CSV table of C-alpha atoms in Angstrom, one decimal:
chain,number,residue,atom,x,y,z
D,1,MET,CA,3.2,16.6,-18.7
D,2,LYS,CA,4.1,13.9,-16.1
D,3,ALA,CA,1.2,12.4,-14.3
D,4,GLN,CA,1.2,12.9,-10.5
D,5,ARG,CA,1.8,9.7,-8.5
D,6,ALA,CA,-0.9,8.5,-6.1
D,7,LYS,CA,-0.1,8.7,-2.4
D,8,VAL,CA,-0.7,5.3,-1.0
D,9,LEU,CA,-0.7,4.4,2.7
D,10,PHE,CA,-0.4,0.7,3.5
D,11,VAL,CA,-1.8,-0.3,6.9
D,12,CYS,CA,-1.8,-3.5,8.9
D,13,ILE,CA,-2.0,-4.1,12.6
D,14,GLY,CA,1.6,-4.1,13.8
D,15,ASN,CA,3.3,-2.5,10.8
D,16,SER,CA,5.8,-5.4,11.0
D,17,CYS,CA,4.9,-7.7,8.2
D,18,ARG,CA,2.2,-7.0,5.6
D,19,SER,CA,2.4,-3.2,5.3
D,20,PRO,CA,6.2,-3.0,5.2
D,21,MET,CA,6.2,-5.7,2.6
D,22,ALA,CA,3.8,-3.7,0.5
D,23,GLU,CA,5.8,-0.5,1.0
D,24,ALA,CA,9.1,-2.2,-0.1
D,25,ILE,CA,7.5,-3.9,-3.1
D,26,ALA,CA,5.8,-0.7,-4.2
D,27,TRP,CA,9.0,1.4,-3.8
D,28,LYS,CA,10.7,-1.0,-6.3
D,29,ASP,CA,7.9,-2.1,-8.6
D,30,ALA,CA,5.5,0.8,-8.7
D,31,SER,CA,7.4,4.0,-7.9
D,32,ALA,CA,6.3,5.6,-11.2
D,33,GLU,CA,2.6,5.2,-10.2
D,34,MET,CA,2.7,5.7,-6.4
D,35,GLU,CA,4.4,7.4,-3.6
D,36,VAL,CA,4.2,5.0,-0.6
D,37,SER,CA,4.4,4.7,3.1
D,38,SER,CA,3.1,2.3,5.7
D,39,ALA,CA,1.9,2.4,9.3
D,40,GLY,CA,0.1,0.2,11.9
D,41,LEU,CA,-3.0,0.3,14.0
D,42,ALA,CA,-0.8,-0.9,17.0
D,43,PRO,CA,2.8,-0.8,15.7
D,44,LEU,CA,5.2,-3.3,17.2
D,45,GLY,CA,8.1,-0.9,16.9
D,46,PHE,CA,10.1,-3.2,14.6
D,47,VAL,CA,9.9,-4.8,11.2
D,48,ALA,CA,9.8,-8.6,11.8
D,49,GLU,CA,13.1,-10.4,10.9
D,50,MET,CA,11.2,-12.8,8.7
D,51,THR,CA,9.7,-9.9,6.8
D,52,THR,CA,13.2,-8.4,6.0
D,53,GLN,CA,14.5,-11.9,5.1
D,54,THR,CA,11.6,-12.6,2.8
D,55,LEU,CA,12.0,-9.2,1.1
D,56,LEU,CA,15.8,-9.6,0.7
D,57,ARG,CA,15.4,-13.1,-0.6
D,58,ASN,CA,13.0,-11.8,-3.3
D,59,GLY,CA,15.2,-8.9,-4.4
D,60,TYR,CA,13.7,-6.0,-2.4
D,61,ALA,CA,15.5,-3.4,-0.3
D,62,VAL,CA,14.6,-3.1,3.4
D,63,GLU,CA,16.4,0.2,4.2
D,64,GLY,CA,14.1,2.8,5.6
D,65,LEU,CA,11.3,0.3,6.7
D,66,ALA,CA,10.1,1.1,10.2
D,67,SER,CA,7.1,0.2,12.3
D,68,LYS,CA,5.1,3.3,13.2
D,69,LEU,CA,1.7,4.5,14.1
D,70,ILE,CA,-0.6,6.0,11.6
D,71,SER,CA,-0.2,9.8,11.8
D,72,LEU,CA,-3.1,12.2,11.0
D,73,GLU,CA,-0.7,13.8,8.4
D,74,ALA,CA,-0.1,10.5,6.6
D,75,TRP,CA,-3.8,9.7,6.7
D,76,GLU,CA,-4.9,13.0,5.3
D,77,SER,CA,-2.2,13.2,2.6
D,78,ALA,CA,-3.0,9.7,1.3
D,79,ASP,CA,-5.1,9.4,-1.9
D,80,ILE,CA,-5.6,5.6,-1.2
D,81,VAL,CA,-5.3,3.8,2.1
D,82,ILE,CA,-4.8,0.0,1.8
D,83,ASN,CA,-6.3,-1.8,4.9
D,84,MET,CA,-4.6,-5.1,5.4
D,85,SER,CA,-5.5,-5.3,9.1
D,86,GLY,CA,-8.3,-7.8,8.7
D,87,ARG,CA,-10.6,-5.4,10.5
D,88,ALA,CA,-13.5,-3.5,9.0
D,89,LYS,CA,-12.4,-0.1,7.9
D,90,GLU,CA,-15.1,1.6,10.1
D,91,PHE,CA,-13.7,-0.2,13.1
D,92,ALA,CA,-10.0,0.0,12.3
D,93,PHE,CA,-10.0,3.7,11.4
D,94,HIS,CA,-12.9,4.8,13.7
D,95,ASN,CA,-10.9,7.8,14.9
D,96,LEU,CA,-9.9,9.0,11.4
D,97,PRO,CA,-12.1,10.8,8.8
D,98,GLU,CA,-12.9,9.9,5.2
D,99,HIS,CA,-13.2,6.1,4.9
D,100,THR,CA,-14.1,6.3,1.2
D,101,LYS,CA,-10.4,6.3,0.3
D,102,VAL,CA,-9.9,2.9,2.1
D,103,GLU,CA,-9.5,-0.3,0.2
D,104,ASP,CA,-9.6,-3.6,2.1
D,105,TRP,CA,-7.1,-6.3,1.0
D,106,GLU,CA,-7.5,-9.7,2.6
D,107,ILE,CA,-3.9,-10.7,3.1
D,108,VAL,CA,-2.8,-13.4,5.6
D,109,ASP,CA,-0.8,-12.1,8.6
D,110,PRO,CA,2.3,-14.3,8.7
D,111,TYR,CA,3.5,-13.0,12.1
D,112,GLY,CA,4.8,-15.8,14.2
D,113,ASP,CA,4.6,-18.5,11.4
D,114,PRO,CA,7.7,-18.6,9.2
D,115,GLU,CA,5.9,-20.9,6.7
D,116,LYS,CA,3.5,-18.1,5.8
D,117,TYR,CA,5.9,-15.3,4.9
D,118,GLN,CA,6.5,-16.3,1.2
D,119,GLY,CA,2.8,-16.8,0.5
D,120,THR,CA,2.0,-13.4,2.1
D,121,TYR,CA,4.8,-11.8,0.1
D,122,GLU,CA,3.4,-13.3,-3.1
D,123,SER,CA,-0.1,-12.1,-2.3
D,124,VAL,CA,1.1,-8.6,-1.5
D,125,GLN,CA,3.2,-8.4,-4.7
D,126,ARG,CA,0.3,-9.5,-6.8
D,127,ARG,CA,-2.0,-6.9,-5.2
D,128,VAL,CA,0.6,-4.1,-5.6
D,129,ALA,CA,1.0,-5.0,-9.3
D,130,GLU,CA,-2.8,-4.9,-9.8
D,131,LEU,CA,-3.0,-1.5,-8.0
D,132,ALA,CA,-0.2,-0.1,-10.1
D,133,GLN,CA,-1.9,-1.3,-13.3
D,134,ARG,CA,-5.1,0.3,-12.2
D,135,LEU,CA,-3.4,3.6,-11.5
D,136,ARG,CA,-1.6,3.5,-14.9
D,137,ARG,CA,-5.0,2.9,-16.6
D,138,GLN,CA,-6.6,5.8,-14.6
D,139,SER,CA,-3.7,8.1,-15.5
D,140,ARG,CA,-4.1,7.3,-19.2
D,141,GLU,CA,-7.8,7.9,-19.0
D,142,ASP,CA,-7.2,11.2,-17.2
D,143,ALA,CA,-4.7,12.3,-19.8
D,144,ARG,CA,-7.2,11.5,-22.6
D,145,ASP,CA,-9.9,13.5,-20.8
D,146,ASP,CA,-7.5,16.4,-20.4
D,147,THR,CA,-6.6,16.3,-24.1
D,148,ALA,CA,-10.2,16.2,-25.1
D,149,ALA,CA,-11.1,19.1,-22.8
D,150,ALA,CA,-8.1,21.1,-24.2
D,151,SER,CA,-9.2,20.5,-27.8
D,152,ARG,CA,-12.8,21.6,-26.9
D,153,ARG,CA,-11.4,24.9,-25.6
D,154,ASP,CA,-9.4,25.6,-28.8
């Protein structure tokens, strides 16, 4: 039985740098563990050119990346919301329910500073890899629990 992928929503302020980076990285590096999307608290309406250049330079696809507002549907369907806005989750998501699924990631916003994009990319890539590893571990533990429960029923 194939484990279900976690639905992860990456959020930053403008959905132009950090969250689209995370979305592109997770699509390529962690698609077995997570189904991903991204959104912004106040989307700029475009993915920053330096974001796309940084992703392309590091071997990631940029097709399909778009700057958009968090929808209630995306929020409610997410198993995990990654908050990279730099704002406290209670403030950032004050108009949305269920803050327990929110994880705060302290990631530098590179917008407007070309020197910061590669470092931001590296931080996001490392955090996405850590999340994928944690989800794999949880999946294995869940499978063991399911196997143990099934054997108790037999």
